[in-house]
mmCIF file of C-alpha atoms in Angstrom:
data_model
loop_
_atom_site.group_PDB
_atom_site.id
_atom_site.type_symbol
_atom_site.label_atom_id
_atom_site.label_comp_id
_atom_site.label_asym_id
_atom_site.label_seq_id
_atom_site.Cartn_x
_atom_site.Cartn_y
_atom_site.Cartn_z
ATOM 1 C CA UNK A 1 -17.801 -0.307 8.881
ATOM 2 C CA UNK A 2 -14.352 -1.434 7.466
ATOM 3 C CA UNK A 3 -11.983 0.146 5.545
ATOM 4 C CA UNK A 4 -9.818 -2.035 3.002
ATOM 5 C CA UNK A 5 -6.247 -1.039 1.765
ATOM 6 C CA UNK A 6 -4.925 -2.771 -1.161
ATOM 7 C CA UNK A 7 -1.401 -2.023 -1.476
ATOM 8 C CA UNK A 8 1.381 -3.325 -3.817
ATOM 9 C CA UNK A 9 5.238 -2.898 -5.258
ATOM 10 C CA UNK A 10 7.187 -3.118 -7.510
ATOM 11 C CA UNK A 11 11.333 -2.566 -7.162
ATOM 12 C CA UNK A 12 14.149 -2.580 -9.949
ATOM 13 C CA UNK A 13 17.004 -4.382 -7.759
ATOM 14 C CA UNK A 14 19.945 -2.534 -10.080
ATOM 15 C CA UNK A 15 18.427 0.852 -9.490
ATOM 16 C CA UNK A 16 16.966 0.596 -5.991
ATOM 17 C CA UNK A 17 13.577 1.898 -7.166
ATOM 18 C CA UNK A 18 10.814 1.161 -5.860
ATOM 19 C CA UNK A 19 6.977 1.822 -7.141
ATOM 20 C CA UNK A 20 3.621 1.719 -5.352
ATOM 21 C CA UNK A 21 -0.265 1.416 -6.164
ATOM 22 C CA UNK A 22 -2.630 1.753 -3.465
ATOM 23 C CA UNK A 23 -6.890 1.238 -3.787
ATOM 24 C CA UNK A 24 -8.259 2.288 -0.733
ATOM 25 C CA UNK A 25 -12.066 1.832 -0.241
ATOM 26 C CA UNK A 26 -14.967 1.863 2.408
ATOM 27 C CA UNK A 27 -18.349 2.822 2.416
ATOM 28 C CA UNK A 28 -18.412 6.156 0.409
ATOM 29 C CA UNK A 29 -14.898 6.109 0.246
ATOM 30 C CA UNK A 30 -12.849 5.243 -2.638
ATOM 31 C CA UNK A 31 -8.666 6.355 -3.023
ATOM 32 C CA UNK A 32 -6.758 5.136 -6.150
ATOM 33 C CA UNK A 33 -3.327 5.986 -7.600
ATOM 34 C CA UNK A 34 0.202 5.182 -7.940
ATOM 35 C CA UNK A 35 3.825 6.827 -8.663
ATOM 36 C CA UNK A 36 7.560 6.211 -7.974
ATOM 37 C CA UNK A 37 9.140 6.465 -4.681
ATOM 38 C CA UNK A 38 11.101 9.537 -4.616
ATOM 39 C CA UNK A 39 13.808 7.703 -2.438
ATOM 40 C CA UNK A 40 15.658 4.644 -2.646
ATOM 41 C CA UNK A 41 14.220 1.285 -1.708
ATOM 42 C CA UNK A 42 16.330 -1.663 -0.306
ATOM 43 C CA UNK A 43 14.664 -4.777 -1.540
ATOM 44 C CA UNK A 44 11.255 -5.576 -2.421
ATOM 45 C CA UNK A 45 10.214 -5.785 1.328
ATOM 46 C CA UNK A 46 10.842 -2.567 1.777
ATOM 47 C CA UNK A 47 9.468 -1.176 -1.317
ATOM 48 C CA UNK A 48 6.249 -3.133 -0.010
ATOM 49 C CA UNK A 49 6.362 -1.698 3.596
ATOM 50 C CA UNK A 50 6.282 2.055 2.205
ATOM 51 C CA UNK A 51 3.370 1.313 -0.208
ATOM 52 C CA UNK A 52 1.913 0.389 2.679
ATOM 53 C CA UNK A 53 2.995 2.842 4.596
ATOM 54 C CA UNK A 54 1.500 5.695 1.620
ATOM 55 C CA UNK A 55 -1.480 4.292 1.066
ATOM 56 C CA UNK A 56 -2.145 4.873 5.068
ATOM 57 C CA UNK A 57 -0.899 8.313 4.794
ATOM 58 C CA UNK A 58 -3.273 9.110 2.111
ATOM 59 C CA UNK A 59 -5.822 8.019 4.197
ATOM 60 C CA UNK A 60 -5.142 9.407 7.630
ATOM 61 C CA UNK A 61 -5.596 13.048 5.654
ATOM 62 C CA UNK A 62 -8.476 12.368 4.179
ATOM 63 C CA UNK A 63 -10.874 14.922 4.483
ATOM 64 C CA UNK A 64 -14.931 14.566 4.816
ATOM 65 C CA UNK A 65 -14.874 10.934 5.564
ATOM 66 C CA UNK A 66 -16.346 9.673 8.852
ATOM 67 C CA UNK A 67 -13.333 7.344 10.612
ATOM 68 C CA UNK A 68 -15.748 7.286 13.671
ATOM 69 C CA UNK A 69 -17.695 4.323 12.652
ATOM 70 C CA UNK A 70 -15.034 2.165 11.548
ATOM 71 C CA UNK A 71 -14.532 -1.196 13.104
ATOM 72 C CA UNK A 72 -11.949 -2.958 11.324
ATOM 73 C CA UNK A 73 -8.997 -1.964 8.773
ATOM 74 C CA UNK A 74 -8.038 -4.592 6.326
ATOM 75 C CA UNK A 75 -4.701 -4.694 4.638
ATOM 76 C CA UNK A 76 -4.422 -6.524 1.664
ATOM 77 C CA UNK A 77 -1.350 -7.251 0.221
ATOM 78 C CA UNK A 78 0.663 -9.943 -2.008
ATOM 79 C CA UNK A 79 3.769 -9.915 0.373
ATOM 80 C CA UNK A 80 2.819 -12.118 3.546
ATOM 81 C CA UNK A 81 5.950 -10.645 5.523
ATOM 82 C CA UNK A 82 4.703 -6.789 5.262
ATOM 83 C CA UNK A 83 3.350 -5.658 8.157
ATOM 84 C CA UNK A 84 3.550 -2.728 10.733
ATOM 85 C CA UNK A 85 5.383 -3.120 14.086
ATOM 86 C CA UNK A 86 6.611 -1.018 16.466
ATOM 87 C CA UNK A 87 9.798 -2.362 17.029
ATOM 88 C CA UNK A 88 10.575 -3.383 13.411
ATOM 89 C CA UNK A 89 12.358 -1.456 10.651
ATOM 90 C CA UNK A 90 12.188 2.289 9.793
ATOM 91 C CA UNK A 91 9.084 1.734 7.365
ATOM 92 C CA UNK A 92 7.460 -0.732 10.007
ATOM 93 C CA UNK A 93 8.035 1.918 12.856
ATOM 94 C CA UNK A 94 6.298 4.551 10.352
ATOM 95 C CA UNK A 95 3.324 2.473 9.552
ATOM 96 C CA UNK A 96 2.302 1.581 12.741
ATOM 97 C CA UNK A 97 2.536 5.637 13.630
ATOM 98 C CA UNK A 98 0.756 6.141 11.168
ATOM 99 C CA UNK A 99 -1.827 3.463 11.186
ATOM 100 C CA UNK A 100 -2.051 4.956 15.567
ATOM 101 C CA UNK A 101 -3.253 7.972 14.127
ATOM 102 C CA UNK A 102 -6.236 6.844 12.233
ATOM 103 C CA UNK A 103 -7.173 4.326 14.809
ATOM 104 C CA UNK A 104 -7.353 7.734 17.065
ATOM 105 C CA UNK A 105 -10.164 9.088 14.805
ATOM 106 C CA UNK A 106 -11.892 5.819 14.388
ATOM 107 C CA UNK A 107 -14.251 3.492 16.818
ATOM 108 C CA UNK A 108 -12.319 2.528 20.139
ATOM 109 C CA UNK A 109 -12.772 -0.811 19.497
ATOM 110 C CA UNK A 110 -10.832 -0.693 15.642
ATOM 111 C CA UNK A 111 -9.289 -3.440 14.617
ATOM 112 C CA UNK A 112 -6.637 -4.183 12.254
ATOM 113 C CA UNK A 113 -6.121 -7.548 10.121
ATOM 114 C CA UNK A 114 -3.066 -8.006 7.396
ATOM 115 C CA UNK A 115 -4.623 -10.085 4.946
ATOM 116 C CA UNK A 116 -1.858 -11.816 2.271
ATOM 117 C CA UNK A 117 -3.629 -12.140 -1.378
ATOM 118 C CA UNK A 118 -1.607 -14.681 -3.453
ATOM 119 C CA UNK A 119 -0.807 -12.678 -6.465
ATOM 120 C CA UNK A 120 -1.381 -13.890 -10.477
ATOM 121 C CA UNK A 121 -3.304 -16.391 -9.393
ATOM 122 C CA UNK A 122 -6.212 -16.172 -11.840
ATOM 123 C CA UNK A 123 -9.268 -16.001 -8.978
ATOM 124 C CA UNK A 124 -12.033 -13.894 -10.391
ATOM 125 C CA UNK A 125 -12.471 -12.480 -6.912
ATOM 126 C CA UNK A 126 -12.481 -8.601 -6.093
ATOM 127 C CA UNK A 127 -8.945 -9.206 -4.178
ATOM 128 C CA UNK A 128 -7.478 -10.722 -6.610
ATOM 129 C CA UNK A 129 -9.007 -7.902 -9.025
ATOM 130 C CA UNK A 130 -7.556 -4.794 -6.958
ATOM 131 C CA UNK A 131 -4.501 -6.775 -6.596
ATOM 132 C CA UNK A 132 -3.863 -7.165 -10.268
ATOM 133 C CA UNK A 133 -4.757 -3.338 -10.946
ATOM 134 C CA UNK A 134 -2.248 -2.382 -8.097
ATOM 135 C CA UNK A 135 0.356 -4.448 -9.959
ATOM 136 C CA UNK A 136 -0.695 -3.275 -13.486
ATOM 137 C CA UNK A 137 0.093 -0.150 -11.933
ATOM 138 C CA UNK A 138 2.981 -0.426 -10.645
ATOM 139 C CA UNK A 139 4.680 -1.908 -13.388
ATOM 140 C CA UNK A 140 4.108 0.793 -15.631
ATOM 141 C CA UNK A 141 5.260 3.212 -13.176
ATOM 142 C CA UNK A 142 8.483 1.829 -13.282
ATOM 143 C CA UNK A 143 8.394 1.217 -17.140
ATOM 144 C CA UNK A 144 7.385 5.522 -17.408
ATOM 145 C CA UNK A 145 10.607 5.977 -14.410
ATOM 146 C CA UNK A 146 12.980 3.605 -16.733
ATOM 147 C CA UNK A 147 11.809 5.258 -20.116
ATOM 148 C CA UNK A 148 12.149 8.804 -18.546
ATOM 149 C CA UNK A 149 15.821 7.553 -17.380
ATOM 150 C CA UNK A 150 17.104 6.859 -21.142
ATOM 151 C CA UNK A 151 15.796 9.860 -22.142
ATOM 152 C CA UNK A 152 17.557 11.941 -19.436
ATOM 153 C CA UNK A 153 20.989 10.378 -20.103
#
């Protein structure tokens, strides 16, 4: 069985906000949503690596879903250079712990690919799909943040 994790960002550069939009599905299994970071966000990258880094979160406490029979956890995302690693940056450190954690409750043999889905590119494909929602998303998060801002002021 695989799990796939669509992820994307979005990041206003003046503000340091960041927004994310996750779509997380498997067999039986289906996790949608997005929202505004509550803390800052450095650059896109990083804005990127904790969307990631959520969406795998949301999974790992999942309840009622069966982690034992998954093989293989795809990432799909529009940045190529997000990724977990253990001796990256803070948000790579925290995805891989993260991402340890679910492997624990899944097959032995679990795999995990980072798959890059060129974004706005017009391919009627379910990637490409997801990866439009996820950006549909979080563009409007950040419209609702920015509209919410003028208001407050």
């Amino acid at each position: 069985m695989t799990i796939t994790i669509n992820t994307d960002a979005g990041f206003y550069h003046r503000d340091k906000v960041g927004s994310y939009a996750y779509w997380v599905v498997s067999d039986g299994l289906l996790l949608k949503g997005s929202g505004v970071f509550s803390d800052k966000c450095k650059n896109p990258l990083d804005a990127e690596l904790k969307a990631m880094c959520n969406a795998a979160h949301i999974l790992s406490v999942c309840q009622g879903f069966d982690f034992s029979k998954v093989r293989l956890i795809v990432f799909n995302r529009d940045n190529i250079n997000a990724r977990s690693g253990k001796n990256g940056t803070q948000p790579q450190k925290k995805l891989s712990s993260i991402l340890r954690k679910i492997k624990d409750q899944c097959h032995p043999l679990v795999k995990v690919d980072f798959r890059h889905v060129k974004a706005h590119n017009g391919t009627p494909d379910k990637r490409s799909y997801v990866n439009d929602w996820c950006d549909k998303q979080c563009k409007a998060q950040l419209r609702k943040w920015n509209n919410e801002r003028i208001i407050n002021q």
